[in-house]
Amino acid sequence: MSQFLHWWETNQVTHLFFSFSAMKDALPAILTALPVSLMFGLVAFLLAIPGGLALSFMKMSNTRWFRWPATIYVDVVRGTPLFLQILLVFFGLPLTPIYKTIVDALSLRSYLFVGIDSTVVLRGLLVLSFNSAAYMCEIFRAGIQSIPKGQSEASRSLGMSAVQTMSSVILPQTVRRILPTMMSEFILLFKDTALLAAVSVAEMTLRAKEAAATTFNQSAYIVAALMYLVLTVPLGRFVSGLENRLALQDSGGTGKRPPRLGTSALDAEHIVPHKERMMSNRE
């Protein structure tokens, strides 16, 4: 074993890219940056939920003055790279008068949050949450439109207002259907926090980059990758299990998966019974 470890540490490839001693030295710095990555991912995700829901209502509105701005916003955000958006927000937003007014009014430059300048935290959360809200918009819209229209019409016929119908009938079912997709969006958002290293936010990837530059050894990147895997793989398994469990419940225990999001609600309600009737007629 000692001979193998000696060979491992002296081999040119494994020594520079998978050195156990270098990984051990880099681990404390990367661990201290883990709360920063988690904070950016979790807070931005929570901020994106109401933003995405509001955008979905605007995009489904019959009024073009609500529908068009939401459509343009979603198209622009989803059509441009997140890395480019980060550069624009971090280097362009501080030049705007409204940003300077808000920062001066709240005295954000004099505060630190998780050891980082509050203005940097503000810009990081803004760009991540605004980006995720565009994707949340489509998730909410697909979920709401997957609910049969008959339920909304039945609720209105019972005397419920549009707000009561949405909050008591449509949204509870929507959240249940989109929960696995939202969890997947959180995993993607958490991994995207690594892009903040490009603007010197002290998250895990930046700490790994600093360790690699200091020691001229790339093994620190392996540590950062393992840290992401430790968090994302269990979450991914949880999402898969949750999706299968919800599919089993929606199918009444038959094991049939429910219609995918985006499928027409009318089709979703009638396609399977129609196919079953066709099969029985042939028999």
Coordinates of C-alpha atoms in Angstrom, one line a residue:
M1 CA 0.0 0.0 0.0
S2 CA 2.8 2.4 0.9
Q3 CA 4.5 1.6 -2.4
F4 CA 1.3 2.4 -4.3
L5 CA 0.8 5.7 -2.4
H6 CA 4.4 6.6 -3.2
W7 CA 3.9 5.8 -6.9
W8 CA 0.6 7.8 -6.9
E9 CA 2.2 10.9 -5.3
T10 CA 5.2 10.8 -7.6
N11 CA 3.5 10.0 -10.9
Q12 CA 3.3 13.2 -13.0
V13 CA -0.4 13.0 -13.8
T14 CA -1.8 11.8 -10.4
H15 CA 0.6 14.1 -8.5
L16 CA -0.6 17.2 -10.3
F17 CA -4.2 16.3 -10.7
F18 CA -5.2 13.9 -8.0
S19 CA -2.7 14.3 -5.2
F20 CA -4.2 13.2 -1.8
S21 CA -1.9 15.5 0.1
A22 CA -2.8 18.5 -2.0
M23 CA -6.5 17.7 -1.7
K24 CA -6.1 17.4 2.0
D25 CA -4.4 20.9 2.2
A26 CA -7.1 22.5 0.0
L27 CA -10.1 20.9 1.8
P28 CA -10.3 23.5 4.7
A29 CA -10.4 26.5 2.4
I30 CA -13.1 24.9 0.2
L31 CA -15.1 23.8 3.2
T32 CA -15.2 27.4 4.5
A33 CA -16.6 28.5 1.1
L34 CA -19.4 25.9 1.2
P35 CA -21.8 28.1 3.2
V36 CA -21.3 30.9 0.7
S37 CA -22.3 28.6 -2.3
L38 CA -25.2 27.3 -0.4
M39 CA -26.4 30.8 0.6
F40 CA -26.3 32.1 -2.9
G41 CA -28.1 29.0 -4.3
L42 CA -30.8 28.8 -1.6
V43 CA -31.6 32.5 -1.2
A44 CA -31.7 33.1 -5.0
F45 CA -34.0 30.1 -5.4
L46 CA -36.4 31.4 -2.7
L47 CA -36.4 34.8 -4.4
A48 CA -37.0 33.3 -7.8
I49 CA -40.2 31.5 -6.7
P50 CA -42.5 34.6 -6.3
G51 CA -40.8 36.2 -9.3
G52 CA -41.4 33.2 -11.5
L53 CA -45.0 32.9 -10.3
A54 CA -45.7 36.6 -11.1
L55 CA -44.1 36.3 -14.5
S56 CA -46.2 33.2 -15.3
F57 CA -49.4 35.1 -14.5
M58 CA -48.3 38.0 -16.6
K59 CA -47.4 35.7 -19.5
M60 CA -50.9 34.0 -19.3
S61 CA -52.7 37.3 -19.1
N62 CA -55.1 38.3 -21.8
T63 CA -53.8 41.8 -21.6
R64 CA -50.9 42.4 -23.9
W65 CA -49.4 45.1 -21.7
F66 CA -48.8 42.4 -19.1
R67 CA -48.1 39.5 -21.5
W68 CA -45.5 41.2 -23.8
P69 CA -43.1 42.5 -21.1
A70 CA -43.1 39.1 -19.4
T71 CA -42.5 37.3 -22.8
I72 CA -39.7 39.6 -23.7
Y73 CA -38.0 39.2 -20.3
V74 CA -38.2 35.4 -20.4
D75 CA -36.9 35.3 -24.0
V76 CA -34.0 37.6 -23.2
V77 CA -32.9 35.9 -20.0
R78 CA -33.3 32.4 -21.4
G79 CA -31.7 33.3 -24.6
T80 CA -28.4 34.7 -23.2
P81 CA -25.7 32.9 -21.2
L82 CA -25.8 33.3 -17.4
F83 CA -22.1 34.0 -17.4
L84 CA -22.7 37.0 -19.6
Q85 CA -25.6 38.2 -17.4
I86 CA -23.2 38.0 -14.4
L87 CA -20.7 40.2 -16.1
L88 CA -23.3 42.7 -17.1
V89 CA -24.8 42.9 -13.6
F90 CA -21.5 43.1 -11.7
F91 CA -19.8 45.6 -14.0
G92 CA -22.7 47.5 -15.5
L93 CA -25.3 47.8 -12.7
P94 CA -23.0 49.8 -10.4
L95 CA -22.8 52.5 -13.0
T96 CA -26.6 53.1 -12.9
P97 CA -28.0 56.0 -10.7
I98 CA -30.7 53.9 -9.2
Y99 CA -28.2 51.3 -7.9
K100 CA -26.0 54.0 -6.4
T101 CA -29.0 55.5 -4.7
I102 CA -30.2 52.2 -3.2
V103 CA -26.7 51.3 -2.0
D104 CA -26.1 54.7 -0.5
A105 CA -29.5 54.8 1.2
L106 CA -29.0 51.4 2.8
S107 CA -25.3 52.0 3.5
L108 CA -24.5 48.6 2.0
R109 CA -20.9 49.4 1.3
S110 CA -20.2 49.5 5.1
Y111 CA -21.5 46.0 5.8
L112 CA -20.2 42.5 5.3
F113 CA -22.3 39.4 4.8
V114 CA -20.8 35.9 5.3
G115 CA -17.5 37.8 5.0
I116 CA -18.3 39.3 1.6
D117 CA -19.1 42.9 0.7
S118 CA -22.9 43.4 0.9
T119 CA -23.0 45.0 -2.5
V120 CA -21.4 41.9 -4.0
V121 CA -23.9 39.7 -2.3
L122 CA -26.7 41.9 -3.5
R123 CA -25.6 41.8 -7.2
G124 CA -25.0 38.0 -7.0
L125 CA -28.4 37.3 -5.6
L126 CA -30.0 39.7 -8.1
V127 CA -28.5 38.0 -11.2
L128 CA -29.1 34.5 -10.0
S129 CA -32.7 35.0 -8.8
F130 CA -33.6 37.0 -11.9
N131 CA -32.2 34.3 -14.2
S132 CA -33.9 31.5 -12.3
A133 CA -37.2 33.4 -12.2
A134 CA -37.4 33.2 -16.0
Y135 CA -37.1 29.4 -15.9
M136 CA -39.5 29.3 -12.9
C137 CA -42.0 31.2 -15.0
E138 CA -42.2 28.4 -17.6
I139 CA -42.4 25.8 -14.9
F140 CA -45.3 27.5 -13.2
R141 CA -47.0 28.2 -16.5
A142 CA -46.8 24.6 -17.7
G143 CA -48.0 23.4 -14.3
I144 CA -51.0 25.7 -14.2
Q145 CA -52.0 24.9 -17.8
S146 CA -51.8 21.2 -17.0
I147 CA -54.7 21.5 -14.6
P148 CA -58.0 20.8 -16.4
K149 CA -60.0 24.0 -17.2
G150 CA -63.1 22.3 -16.0
Q151 CA -61.9 22.6 -12.4
S152 CA -61.6 26.4 -12.8
E153 CA -65.0 26.6 -14.4
A154 CA -66.6 24.4 -11.6
S155 CA -65.0 26.6 -8.9
R156 CA -66.3 29.8 -10.5
S157 CA -69.8 28.3 -10.8
L158 CA -69.7 27.6 -7.1
G159 CA -69.3 31.3 -6.4
M160 CA -65.5 31.4 -5.9
S161 CA -63.7 34.4 -7.1
A162 CA -60.7 34.2 -9.6
V163 CA -58.2 34.7 -6.7
Q164 CA -59.9 32.1 -4.5
T165 CA -60.0 29.6 -7.4
M166 CA -56.3 30.1 -8.1
S167 CA -55.2 30.0 -4.5
S168 CA -57.4 27.2 -3.2
V169 CA -57.9 25.0 -6.3
I170 CA -55.3 25.5 -9.0
L171 CA -52.1 26.4 -7.2
P172 CA -52.1 23.6 -4.6
Q173 CA -52.4 21.0 -7.5
T174 CA -49.8 22.9 -9.5
V175 CA -47.2 23.0 -6.8
R176 CA -47.6 19.2 -6.3
R177 CA -47.1 18.6 -10.0
I178 CA -44.1 20.9 -10.4
L179 CA -42.3 20.0 -7.2
P180 CA -39.8 17.6 -8.8
T181 CA -39.1 20.1 -11.6
M182 CA -38.5 22.9 -9.1
M183 CA -36.1 20.7 -7.1
S184 CA -34.2 20.1 -10.4
E185 CA -34.1 23.8 -11.0
F186 CA -32.6 24.3 -7.5
I187 CA -29.8 21.8 -8.3
L188 CA -29.0 23.6 -11.5
L189 CA -29.0 27.0 -9.7
F190 CA -26.7 25.7 -7.0
K191 CA -24.2 24.5 -9.6
D192 CA -24.5 27.8 -11.4
T193 CA -23.1 29.6 -8.3
A194 CA -19.7 28.4 -9.5
L195 CA -19.9 31.1 -12.2
L196 CA -19.6 33.8 -9.6
A197 CA -15.9 32.8 -9.2
A198 CA -15.4 34.9 -12.4
V199 CA -16.3 38.0 -10.5
S200 CA -14.2 37.1 -7.4
V201 CA -17.1 35.9 -5.2
A202 CA -15.4 33.7 -2.5
E203 CA -17.4 30.5 -3.2
M204 CA -16.0 27.0 -3.6
T205 CA -14.7 27.2 -7.1
L206 CA -12.8 30.4 -6.4
R207 CA -11.2 28.9 -3.3
A208 CA -10.2 25.9 -5.4
K209 CA -8.8 28.2 -8.1
E210 CA -6.7 30.1 -5.5
A211 CA -5.4 26.8 -4.0
A212 CA -4.4 25.5 -7.4
A213 CA -2.7 28.8 -8.3
T214 CA -0.8 28.8 -5.0
T215 CA 0.5 25.2 -5.1
F216 CA 0.7 24.8 -8.9
N217 CA -1.4 21.7 -8.4
Q218 CA -4.8 21.1 -9.9
S219 CA -6.0 18.6 -7.3
A220 CA -8.0 21.3 -5.5
Y221 CA -10.5 21.3 -8.4
I222 CA -11.2 17.6 -7.6
V223 CA -12.1 18.6 -4.0
A224 CA -14.5 21.3 -5.2
A225 CA -16.1 18.8 -7.7
L226 CA -16.6 16.2 -5.0
M227 CA -18.2 18.8 -2.7
Y228 CA -20.8 19.6 -5.5
L229 CA -21.4 15.9 -6.0
V230 CA -21.9 15.2 -2.3
L231 CA -24.7 17.7 -2.4
T232 CA -26.3 17.3 -5.8
V233 CA -26.3 13.5 -6.2
P234 CA -28.4 12.8 -3.0
L235 CA -30.7 15.7 -4.1
G236 CA -31.0 14.2 -7.6
R237 CA -31.9 10.8 -6.1
F238 CA -34.5 12.5 -3.9
V239 CA -36.0 14.2 -6.9
S240 CA -36.2 11.0 -8.8
G241 CA -37.8 9.2 -5.8
L242 CA -40.3 12.0 -5.3
E243 CA -41.2 12.0 -9.0
N244 CA -41.8 8.3 -9.0
R245 CA -43.9 8.5 -5.8
L246 CA -46.1 11.3 -7.1
A247 CA -46.5 9.3 -10.4
L248 CA -47.6 6.3 -8.5
Q249 CA -50.1 8.3 -6.5
D250 CA -51.5 10.1 -9.5
S251 CA -52.0 6.8 -11.4
G252 CA -53.9 5.4 -8.5
G253 CA -51.3 2.7 -7.8
T254 CA -51.3 1.4 -11.4
G255 CA -47.7 2.6 -12.0
K256 CA -48.7 4.7 -15.0
R257 CA -46.8 8.0 -15.1
P258 CA -49.0 11.2 -15.2
P259 CA -48.9 13.4 -18.3
R260 CA -45.8 15.4 -18.8
L261 CA -45.9 19.2 -18.1
G262 CA -46.8 21.1 -21.1
T263 CA -49.3 18.5 -22.4
S264 CA -52.7 20.0 -23.1
A265 CA -54.9 19.5 -20.1
L266 CA -57.8 18.5 -22.3
D267 CA -55.7 15.9 -24.1
A268 CA -54.2 14.7 -20.9
E269 CA -57.6 14.0 -19.5
H270 CA -58.9 12.2 -22.5
I271 CA -56.1 10.5 -24.4
V272 CA -55.7 7.5 -22.1
P273 CA -59.4 6.7 -21.7
H274 CA -59.8 7.1 -25.5
K275 CA -57.0 4.6 -26.1
E276 CA -58.5 2.2 -23.7
R277 CA -61.9 2.4 -25.4
M278 CA -60.2 1.8 -28.8
M279 CA -58.5 -1.3 -27.5
S280 CA -61.8 -2.7 -26.0
N281 CA -63.6 -2.1 -29.3
R282 CA -61.0 -4.0 -31.2
E283 CA -61.3 -6.9 -28.9

